[in-house]
């Protein structure tokens, strides 16, 4: 008996000595939480490094008087106080809101219309759908240059056509006149943003079973009523997603404006993003530029809140699966 | 309520004709089942009656009025779809009320009609629920409620039970039949399931490859199928077939099947001596012989007890035949026995055309 016990403990000791470095690793592998944390780390590191750090740095810079080539000092909310009385800043806020609201509504209306058209049985359907995506896949800077030509004060194809048609006598100064410039950049943005809305909504449209339309037809619905009572309500979840993204993209737009007008004429097309860049980099006032960028955060947060509520599953989406 | 007349109706998709001139008369208050294998054109025919597919040729009349060019909503029909087609974003009440709302019916009328339909279908408890919160059978009933609320002249059913499990299917089958007996609305019901057709129909239309093979009551089709296709399609387990030659000697007629089997031909069979034929007999009409009797020698291959019935699959000549018996013989594979076909329930079809002789 004693011998047995002796052998027993000896084997145990040997076994535990062999496994000595093992148990910790073993436990880590067994714990789902620890493994999860481990697998999450790379993504978390990327997010922290490239999102959280720049954001924190921006907020910090906004509270300093940093200039290019000179480390700044903490000045509290002085930058914001200055912006509060800065009419150019307020113009840019107004421009940004106007640009976002008008362009988003136009993109939604035209995108939905295009999606409904593409959802029909058309010849060359796949080809047409691919074509529609073109404005979206061309780099913004390139399409902006094309628009620059279209809007040129002397060589504009629009002015040329309208003159030939006898509708106008003088070329339209698209990018030189404040009102025209605002309209022009909005149209260019809409042109570029429609494909995203249209293709996403098209994907949503295709999830609606055809038998629902047939049932509605037999129930006596006109085409408009089928849209109003079947298509639109069933599309609302995807509309919430696509419009949130569309609003965020439009609100933070920079490239198009910078290539077309650089914010001019008379700051009529300056958006918060372009003003921030102009004050910070060419102007050298990094602190002030950062402060302008930070003022965009409340607007963007409210857009995200909108999406948070918009994206929540509606009551009819709850429950079992089909 | 109304009759539905289908006259020489054709349907072509491009140059490809799928329905080749069909004639069916559906009487007022009748429950007619269109049955056939997939691709036979039964659903297409139903959709043409509904107005969801244009008619390529011929005429469809509902209540005596030709509706070829009448839009669906003016045909006064209601349709129940295979996947129910309930509006997922509307409650059960709104689903059922939708057609009335579109017609600008009075609120009180809508309320009363929906409640009445819900009462019939036992859905009153669920009026505030959304379709996703219902079981398959309940959704099916909502789909029927939507049809009932409209009080149409004709109900159209497009394979309404095929998404349900077997037990529920049997239950809903009875419910639909009971509903028809109560409302007496002319109904046209499409299914590929011949048992559904047999159990529910006043009249069955068997379709195959865009043609009507036979129209008749369930028992007519079962007892006197006009051709091989109907004989094989109607009835479960399916009819046994034996290829052979018809023999005549005076008044006596019989079929010599391959494998030296001699089948007694039913009385009144037509056809000439030596004609190539197919002899058919249903499993229930093939009896296990008692010790003293003569019969066709067979060897048991598989025995399937279903409880009230036992299916015995036997090798009989060159073919495998199924015999159904209510008695519980202790049979084993390999066992030899003799089978006796009931003379009057045999069927003889021409081998070339498949037509009943």
Short mmCIF file of N, CA, C and O in Angstrom, two decimals, chain B residues 65-170:
data_model
loop_
_atom_site.label_atom_id
_atom_site.label_comp_id
_atom_site.label_asym_id
_atom_site.label_seq_id
_atom_site.Cartn_x
_atom_site.Cartn_y
_atom_site.Cartn_z
N UNK B 65 -68.46 36.81 -67.51
CA UNK B 65 -67.81 37.98 -68.09
C UNK B 65 -66.37 37.62 -68.50
O UNK B 65 -65.60 37.13 -67.67
N UNK B 66 -66.05 37.84 -69.76
CA UNK B 66 -64.69 37.54 -70.21
C UNK B 66 -63.73 38.54 -69.56
O UNK B 66 -63.96 39.75 -69.61
N UNK B 67 -62.68 38.00 -68.90
CA UNK B 67 -61.82 38.88 -68.11
C UNK B 67 -60.42 39.02 -68.70
O UNK B 67 -59.53 39.56 -68.05
N UNK B 68 -60.23 38.54 -69.93
CA UNK B 68 -58.87 38.57 -70.50
C UNK B 68 -58.16 39.90 -70.31
O UNK B 68 -56.99 39.95 -69.99
N UNK B 69 -58.89 41.00 -70.50
CA UNK B 69 -58.25 42.31 -70.42
C UNK B 69 -58.61 43.05 -69.13
O UNK B 69 -58.31 44.23 -68.99
N UNK B 70 -59.23 42.37 -68.20
CA UNK B 70 -59.65 43.01 -66.94
C UNK B 70 -58.50 42.92 -65.93
O UNK B 70 -57.95 41.85 -65.73
N UNK B 71 -58.10 44.05 -65.32
CA UNK B 71 -57.01 43.98 -64.33
C UNK B 71 -57.43 43.16 -63.10
O UNK B 71 -58.62 43.08 -62.80
N UNK B 72 -56.43 42.58 -62.41
CA UNK B 72 -56.72 41.66 -61.30
C UNK B 72 -57.73 42.20 -60.30
O UNK B 72 -58.62 41.49 -59.87
N UNK B 73 -57.58 43.48 -59.92
CA UNK B 73 -58.42 43.97 -58.82
C UNK B 73 -59.89 44.06 -59.22
O UNK B 73 -60.76 44.09 -58.36
N UNK B 74 -60.15 44.09 -60.54
CA UNK B 74 -61.55 44.18 -60.98
C UNK B 74 -62.12 42.81 -61.31
O UNK B 74 -63.25 42.70 -61.79
N UNK B 75 -61.35 41.76 -61.10
CA UNK B 75 -61.86 40.41 -61.40
C UNK B 75 -62.66 39.84 -60.24
O UNK B 75 -63.23 38.77 -60.37
N UNK B 76 -62.61 40.51 -59.12
CA UNK B 76 -63.32 40.07 -57.92
C UNK B 76 -62.89 38.66 -57.50
O UNK B 76 -63.70 37.76 -57.31
N UNK B 77 -61.59 38.49 -57.38
CA UNK B 77 -61.03 37.22 -56.95
C UNK B 77 -60.12 37.49 -55.74
O UNK B 77 -59.74 38.63 -55.52
N UNK B 78 -59.82 36.46 -54.99
CA UNK B 78 -58.83 36.60 -53.93
C UNK B 78 -57.88 35.41 -54.06
O UNK B 78 -58.30 34.33 -54.49
N UNK B 79 -56.62 35.63 -53.72
CA UNK B 79 -55.65 34.56 -53.95
C UNK B 79 -54.85 34.30 -52.68
O UNK B 79 -54.47 35.23 -51.97
N UNK B 80 -54.61 33.03 -52.42
CA UNK B 80 -53.75 32.64 -51.31
C UNK B 80 -52.47 32.07 -51.91
O UNK B 80 -52.52 31.15 -52.71
N UNK B 81 -51.34 32.67 -51.52
CA UNK B 81 -50.07 32.30 -52.14
C UNK B 81 -49.34 31.22 -51.36
O UNK B 81 -49.57 31.05 -50.16
N UNK B 82 -48.45 30.54 -52.06
CA UNK B 82 -47.68 29.47 -51.44
C UNK B 82 -46.87 29.97 -50.24
O UNK B 82 -46.83 29.33 -49.21
N UNK B 83 -46.24 31.15 -50.40
CA UNK B 83 -45.45 31.67 -49.27
C UNK B 83 -46.26 32.66 -48.46
O UNK B 83 -45.71 33.49 -47.76
N UNK B 84 -47.58 32.60 -48.59
CA UNK B 84 -48.55 33.42 -47.87
C UNK B 84 -48.59 34.87 -48.33
O UNK B 84 -49.62 35.50 -48.32
N UNK B 85 -47.41 35.43 -48.70
CA UNK B 85 -47.34 36.82 -49.15
C UNK B 85 -48.01 37.79 -48.18
O UNK B 85 -48.71 38.70 -48.59
N UNK B 86 -47.80 37.59 -46.90
CA UNK B 86 -48.32 38.55 -45.92
C UNK B 86 -47.39 39.75 -45.89
O UNK B 86 -46.18 39.61 -46.06
N UNK B 87 -47.96 40.94 -45.64
CA UNK B 87 -47.13 42.13 -45.54
C UNK B 87 -46.47 42.12 -44.17
O UNK B 87 -47.15 42.26 -43.15
N UNK B 88 -45.13 41.96 -44.12
CA UNK B 88 -44.48 41.74 -42.83
C UNK B 88 -44.56 42.94 -41.90
O UNK B 88 -44.44 42.79 -40.69
N UNK B 89 -44.75 44.15 -42.48
CA UNK B 89 -44.74 45.35 -41.64
C UNK B 89 -46.14 45.73 -41.18
O UNK B 89 -46.34 46.80 -40.62
N UNK B 90 -47.12 44.87 -41.47
CA UNK B 90 -48.48 45.17 -41.03
C UNK B 90 -48.93 44.09 -40.04
O UNK B 90 -48.55 42.93 -40.18
N UNK B 91 -49.77 44.51 -39.10
CA UNK B 91 -50.30 43.53 -38.15
C UNK B 91 -51.28 42.61 -38.89
O UNK B 91 -51.65 42.87 -40.03
N UNK B 92 -51.67 41.56 -38.21
CA UNK B 92 -52.63 40.63 -38.79
C UNK B 92 -53.89 41.39 -39.20
O UNK B 92 -54.41 41.22 -40.31
N UNK B 93 -54.34 42.29 -38.31
CA UNK B 93 -55.53 43.07 -38.63
C UNK B 93 -55.32 43.87 -39.91
O UNK B 93 -56.15 43.83 -40.83
N UNK B 94 -54.18 44.59 -40.00
CA UNK B 94 -53.95 45.43 -41.17
C UNK B 94 -53.76 44.61 -42.43
O UNK B 94 -54.15 45.04 -43.53
N UNK B 95 -53.15 43.44 -42.29
CA UNK B 95 -53.02 42.56 -43.44
C UNK B 95 -54.38 42.22 -44.00
O UNK B 95 -54.60 42.25 -45.21
N UNK B 96 -55.29 41.87 -43.08
CA UNK B 96 -56.61 41.45 -43.54
C UNK B 96 -57.44 42.64 -44.01
O UNK B 96 -58.28 42.50 -44.90
N UNK B 97 -57.16 43.82 -43.44
CA UNK B 97 -57.98 44.99 -43.78
C UNK B 97 -57.48 45.71 -45.02
O UNK B 97 -58.18 46.57 -45.55
N UNK B 98 -56.29 45.36 -45.50
CA UNK B 98 -55.63 46.15 -46.53
C UNK B 98 -56.50 46.38 -47.77
O UNK B 98 -56.66 47.52 -48.23
N UNK B 99 -57.08 45.31 -48.28
CA UNK B 99 -57.86 45.47 -49.52
C UNK B 99 -59.07 46.36 -49.28
O UNK B 99 -59.45 47.15 -50.15
N UNK B 100 -59.67 46.26 -48.09
CA UNK B 100 -60.84 47.10 -47.81
C UNK B 100 -60.42 48.56 -47.65
O UNK B 100 -61.12 49.46 -48.10
N UNK B 101 -59.26 48.77 -47.03
CA UNK B 101 -58.78 50.15 -46.88
C UNK B 101 -58.53 50.77 -48.25
O UNK B 101 -58.84 51.94 -48.47
N UNK B 102 -57.96 49.98 -49.15
CA UNK B 102 -57.70 50.52 -50.49
C UNK B 102 -58.99 50.87 -51.20
O UNK B 102 -59.03 51.74 -52.05
N UNK B 103 -60.06 50.16 -50.85
CA UNK B 103 -61.36 50.45 -51.48
C UNK B 103 -62.11 51.54 -50.72
O UNK B 103 -63.27 51.78 -51.01
N UNK B 104 -61.45 52.13 -49.72
CA UNK B 104 -62.05 53.19 -48.91
C UNK B 104 -63.34 52.73 -48.25
O UNK B 104 -64.34 53.46 -48.22
N UNK B 105 -63.30 51.52 -47.72
CA UNK B 105 -64.48 51.03 -47.00
C UNK B 105 -64.59 51.78 -45.67
O UNK B 105 -63.60 52.30 -45.15
N UNK B 106 -65.78 51.85 -45.13
CA UNK B 106 -66.01 52.51 -43.84
C UNK B 106 -65.23 51.78 -42.74
O UNK B 106 -65.11 50.55 -42.77
N UNK B 107 -64.77 52.54 -41.79
CA UNK B 107 -64.01 51.95 -40.68
C UNK B 107 -64.79 50.84 -39.98
O UNK B 107 -64.27 49.78 -39.67
N UNK B 108 -66.07 51.13 -39.76
CA UNK B 108 -66.89 50.15 -39.03
C UNK B 108 -67.06 48.88 -39.85
O UNK B 108 -67.05 47.77 -39.32
N UNK B 109 -67.17 49.04 -41.17
CA UNK B 109 -67.31 47.87 -42.04
C UNK B 109 -66.03 47.04 -42.01
O UNK B 109 -66.06 45.82 -41.87
N UNK B 110 -64.90 47.73 -42.09
CA UNK B 110 -63.60 47.04 -42.06
C UNK B 110 -63.49 46.24 -40.76
O UNK B 110 -63.21 45.05 -40.75
N UNK B 111 -63.75 46.97 -39.67
CA UNK B 111 -63.65 46.36 -38.34
C UNK B 111 -64.52 45.09 -38.27
O UNK B 111 -64.08 44.03 -37.85
N UNK B 112 -65.75 45.24 -38.73
CA UNK B 112 -66.70 44.14 -38.61
C UNK B 112 -66.28 42.94 -39.48
O UNK B 112 -66.27 41.80 -39.04
N UNK B 113 -65.88 43.23 -40.73
CA UNK B 113 -65.51 42.14 -41.65
C UNK B 113 -64.26 41.42 -41.17
O UNK B 113 -64.18 40.18 -41.22
N UNK B 114 -63.27 42.20 -40.71
CA UNK B 114 -62.02 41.57 -40.25
C UNK B 114 -62.29 40.71 -39.01
O UNK B 114 -61.82 39.58 -38.91
N UNK B 115 -63.08 41.27 -38.08
CA UNK B 115 -63.37 40.51 -36.86
C UNK B 115 -64.12 39.22 -37.19
O UNK B 115 -63.87 38.17 -36.61
N UNK B 116 -65.02 39.33 -38.13
CA UNK B 116 -65.81 38.16 -38.51
C UNK B 116 -64.90 37.08 -39.11
O UNK B 116 -64.97 35.90 -38.73
N UNK B 117 -64.00 37.50 -40.02
CA UNK B 117 -63.08 36.53 -40.63
C UNK B 117 -62.15 35.94 -39.58
O UNK B 117 -61.89 34.74 -39.57
N UNK B 118 -61.68 36.80 -38.69
CA UNK B 118 -60.77 36.33 -37.63
C UNK B 118 -61.49 35.32 -36.74
O UNK B 118 -60.88 34.34 -36.28
N UNK B 119 -62.75 35.55 -36.55
CA UNK B 119 -63.55 34.64 -35.72
C UNK B 119 -63.66 33.27 -36.39
O UNK B 119 -63.43 32.23 -35.78
N UNK B 120 -63.98 33.29 -37.69
CA UNK B 120 -64.09 32.04 -38.45
C UNK B 120 -62.78 31.26 -38.38
O UNK B 120 -62.77 30.04 -38.24
N UNK B 121 -61.67 31.98 -38.48
CA UNK B 121 -60.37 31.33 -38.60
C UNK B 121 -59.65 31.19 -37.26
O UNK B 121 -58.50 30.77 -37.21
N UNK B 122 -60.33 31.61 -36.18
CA UNK B 122 -59.73 31.48 -34.86
C UNK B 122 -58.47 32.33 -34.74
O UNK B 122 -57.44 31.88 -34.24
N UNK B 123 -58.54 33.55 -35.25
CA UNK B 123 -57.36 34.42 -35.25
C UNK B 123 -57.55 35.65 -34.35
O UNK B 123 -56.67 36.51 -34.30
N UNK B 124 -58.68 35.72 -33.67
CA UNK B 124 -59.02 36.93 -32.91
C UNK B 124 -57.91 37.33 -31.94
O UNK B 124 -57.58 38.49 -31.80
N UNK B 125 -57.28 36.33 -31.32
CA UNK B 125 -56.23 36.61 -30.34
C UNK B 125 -54.99 37.25 -30.98
O UNK B 125 -54.18 37.85 -30.30
N UNK B 126 -54.84 37.04 -32.28
CA UNK B 126 -53.57 37.40 -32.91
C UNK B 126 -53.66 38.66 -33.75
O UNK B 126 -52.71 39.00 -34.45
N UNK B 127 -54.79 39.37 -33.69
CA UNK B 127 -54.99 40.50 -34.61
C UNK B 127 -53.92 41.57 -34.49
O UNK B 127 -53.63 42.27 -35.45
N UNK B 128 -53.32 41.72 -33.28
CA UNK B 128 -52.32 42.76 -33.10
C UNK B 128 -50.90 42.28 -33.37
O UNK B 128 -49.95 43.04 -33.25
N UNK B 129 -50.77 41.03 -33.71
CA UNK B 129 -49.41 40.51 -33.94
C UNK B 129 -48.95 40.78 -35.36
O UNK B 129 -49.75 41.02 -36.25
N UNK B 130 -47.63 40.68 -35.53
CA UNK B 130 -47.05 40.78 -36.86
C UNK B 130 -46.83 39.37 -37.40
O UNK B 130 -46.65 38.42 -36.62
N UNK B 131 -46.82 39.22 -38.73
CA UNK B 131 -46.70 37.87 -39.30
C UNK B 131 -45.53 37.07 -38.76
O UNK B 131 -45.64 35.86 -38.56
N UNK B 132 -44.41 37.76 -38.50
CA UNK B 132 -43.24 37.02 -38.01
C UNK B 132 -43.47 36.37 -36.66
O UNK B 132 -42.73 35.47 -36.27
N UNK B 133 -44.45 36.89 -35.92
CA UNK B 133 -44.69 36.36 -34.58
C UNK B 133 -45.68 35.20 -34.61
O UNK B 133 -46.12 34.75 -33.57
N UNK B 134 -46.02 34.74 -35.80
CA UNK B 134 -47.00 33.66 -35.91
C UNK B 134 -46.34 32.38 -36.40
O UNK B 134 -45.29 32.41 -37.03
N UNK B 135 -46.99 31.27 -36.13
CA UNK B 135 -46.50 29.98 -36.64
C UNK B 135 -46.96 29.84 -38.09
O UNK B 135 -47.78 30.62 -38.58
N UNK B 136 -46.40 28.83 -38.77
CA UNK B 136 -46.73 28.62 -40.19
C UNK B 136 -48.23 28.46 -40.42
O UNK B 136 -48.80 29.05 -41.32
N UNK B 137 -48.86 27.68 -39.56
CA UNK B 137 -50.29 27.43 -39.73
C UNK B 137 -51.11 28.70 -39.52
O UNK B 137 -52.08 28.95 -40.23
N UNK B 138 -50.68 29.51 -38.54
CA UNK B 138 -51.40 30.77 -38.28
C UNK B 138 -51.24 31.72 -39.45
O UNK B 138 -52.19 32.38 -39.87
N UNK B 139 -50.03 31.78 -40.00
CA UNK B 139 -49.81 32.66 -41.16
C UNK B 139 -50.70 32.23 -42.32
O UNK B 139 -51.26 33.06 -43.03
N UNK B 140 -50.79 30.91 -42.48
CA UNK B 140 -51.63 30.37 -43.53
C UNK B 140 -53.08 30.82 -43.34
O UNK B 140 -53.76 31.20 -44.28
N UNK B 141 -53.51 30.83 -42.08
CA UNK B 141 -54.90 31.23 -41.81
C UNK B 141 -55.07 32.73 -42.06
O UNK B 141 -56.13 33.14 -42.53
N UNK B 142 -54.03 33.52 -41.73
CA UNK B 142 -54.13 34.96 -42.01
C UNK B 142 -54.28 35.18 -43.52
O UNK B 142 -55.10 35.98 -43.97
N UNK B 143 -53.49 34.42 -44.28
CA UNK B 143 -53.56 34.54 -45.73
C UNK B 143 -54.98 34.22 -46.21
O UNK B 143 -55.51 34.89 -47.11
N UNK B 144 -55.62 33.24 -45.59
CA UNK B 144 -56.99 32.91 -45.99
C UNK B 144 -57.95 33.98 -45.50
O UNK B 144 -58.90 34.32 -46.20
N UNK B 145 -57.65 34.52 -44.31
CA UNK B 145 -58.50 35.59 -43.78
C UNK B 145 -58.50 36.79 -44.70
O UNK B 145 -59.54 37.39 -44.97
N UNK B 146 -57.34 37.10 -45.26
CA UNK B 146 -57.23 38.21 -46.18
C UNK B 146 -58.13 37.98 -47.39
O UNK B 146 -58.71 38.91 -47.93
N UNK B 147 -58.21 36.71 -47.80
CA UNK B 147 -59.07 36.39 -48.94
C UNK B 147 -60.55 36.47 -48.55
O UNK B 147 -61.36 37.03 -49.28
N UNK B 148 -60.88 35.94 -47.37
CA UNK B 148 -62.28 35.89 -46.95
C UNK B 148 -62.87 37.29 -46.79
O UNK B 148 -63.99 37.57 -47.21
N UNK B 149 -62.06 38.19 -46.18
CA UNK B 149 -62.52 39.54 -45.88
C UNK B 149 -63.07 40.23 -47.13
O UNK B 149 -64.02 40.99 -47.07
N UNK B 150 -62.49 39.90 -48.26
CA UNK B 150 -62.90 40.59 -49.49
C UNK B 150 -64.21 40.06 -50.03
O UNK B 150 -64.80 40.67 -50.91
N UNK B 151 -64.66 38.92 -49.53
CA UNK B 151 -65.88 38.29 -50.01
C UNK B 151 -65.90 38.23 -51.54
O UNK B 151 -66.80 38.78 -52.18
N UNK B 152 -64.92 37.56 -52.13
CA UNK B 152 -64.79 37.58 -53.58
C UNK B 152 -65.70 36.54 -54.25
O UNK B 152 -66.32 35.73 -53.56
N UNK B 153 -65.75 36.60 -55.57
CA UNK B 153 -66.54 35.60 -56.30
C UNK B 153 -65.80 34.28 -56.39
O UNK B 153 -66.41 33.22 -56.50
N UNK B 154 -64.46 34.36 -56.42
CA UNK B 154 -63.66 33.14 -56.59
C UNK B 154 -62.44 33.21 -55.67
O UNK B 154 -61.80 34.25 -55.57
N UNK B 155 -62.16 32.11 -55.00
CA UNK B 155 -60.91 31.96 -54.25
C UNK B 155 -59.91 31.22 -55.12
O UNK B 155 -60.24 30.18 -55.71
N UNK B 156 -58.69 31.71 -55.16
CA UNK B 156 -57.63 30.99 -55.87
C UNK B 156 -56.57 30.59 -54.84
O UNK B 156 -56.13 31.42 -54.05
N UNK B 157 -56.19 29.34 -54.86
CA UNK B 157 -55.17 28.85 -53.92
C UNK B 157 -53.98 28.33 -54.73
O UNK B 157 -54.15 27.44 -55.56
N UNK B 158 -52.80 28.88 -54.49
CA UNK B 158 -51.61 28.40 -55.20
C UNK B 158 -50.74 27.59 -54.25
O UNK B 158 -49.93 28.16 -53.52
N UNK B 159 -50.88 26.29 -54.26
CA UNK B 159 -50.13 25.39 -53.38
C UNK B 159 -50.02 25.94 -51.96
O UNK B 159 -48.92 26.08 -51.43
N UNK B 160 -51.14 26.23 -51.32
CA UNK B 160 -51.07 26.96 -50.05
C UNK B 160 -50.51 26.13 -48.90
O UNK B 160 -50.11 26.69 -47.89
N UNK B 161 -50.46 24.83 -49.04
CA UNK B 161 -50.05 24.02 -47.89
C UNK B 161 -48.63 23.47 -48.01
O UNK B 161 -48.16 22.81 -47.09
N UNK B 162 -47.96 23.78 -49.12
CA UNK B 162 -46.68 23.08 -49.31
C UNK B 162 -45.58 23.58 -48.39
O UNK B 162 -44.55 22.92 -48.27
N UNK B 163 -45.77 24.74 -47.71
CA UNK B 163 -44.73 25.17 -46.78
C UNK B 163 -44.98 24.67 -45.35
O UNK B 163 -44.27 25.05 -44.44
N UNK B 164 -46.01 23.87 -45.17
CA UNK B 164 -46.34 23.40 -43.82
C UNK B 164 -45.82 21.99 -43.61
O UNK B 164 -45.61 21.24 -44.57
N UNK B 165 -45.65 21.62 -42.34
CA UNK B 165 -45.21 20.25 -42.09
C UNK B 165 -46.40 19.29 -42.27
O UNK B 165 -47.56 19.69 -42.33
N UNK B 166 -46.07 18.01 -42.36
CA UNK B 166 -47.06 17.02 -42.81
C UNK B 166 -48.32 17.02 -41.96
O UNK B 166 -49.43 16.98 -42.47
N UNK B 167 -48.16 17.12 -40.65
CA UNK B 167 -49.31 17.02 -39.77
C UNK B 167 -50.23 18.23 -39.93
O UNK B 167 -51.46 18.10 -40.05
N UNK B 168 -49.59 19.41 -39.97
CA UNK B 168 -50.35 20.64 -40.12
C UNK B 168 -51.06 20.67 -41.46
O UNK B 168 -52.16 21.20 -41.60
N UNK B 169 -50.41 20.09 -42.46
CA UNK B 169 -50.97 20.08 -43.80
C UNK B 169 -52.32 19.34 -43.80
O UNK B 169 -53.29 19.79 -44.39
N UNK B 170 -52.33 18.21 -43.12
CA UNK B 170 -53.56 17.43 -43.06
C UNK B 170 -54.65 18.21 -42.34
O UNK B 170 -55.80 18.27 -42.77
#
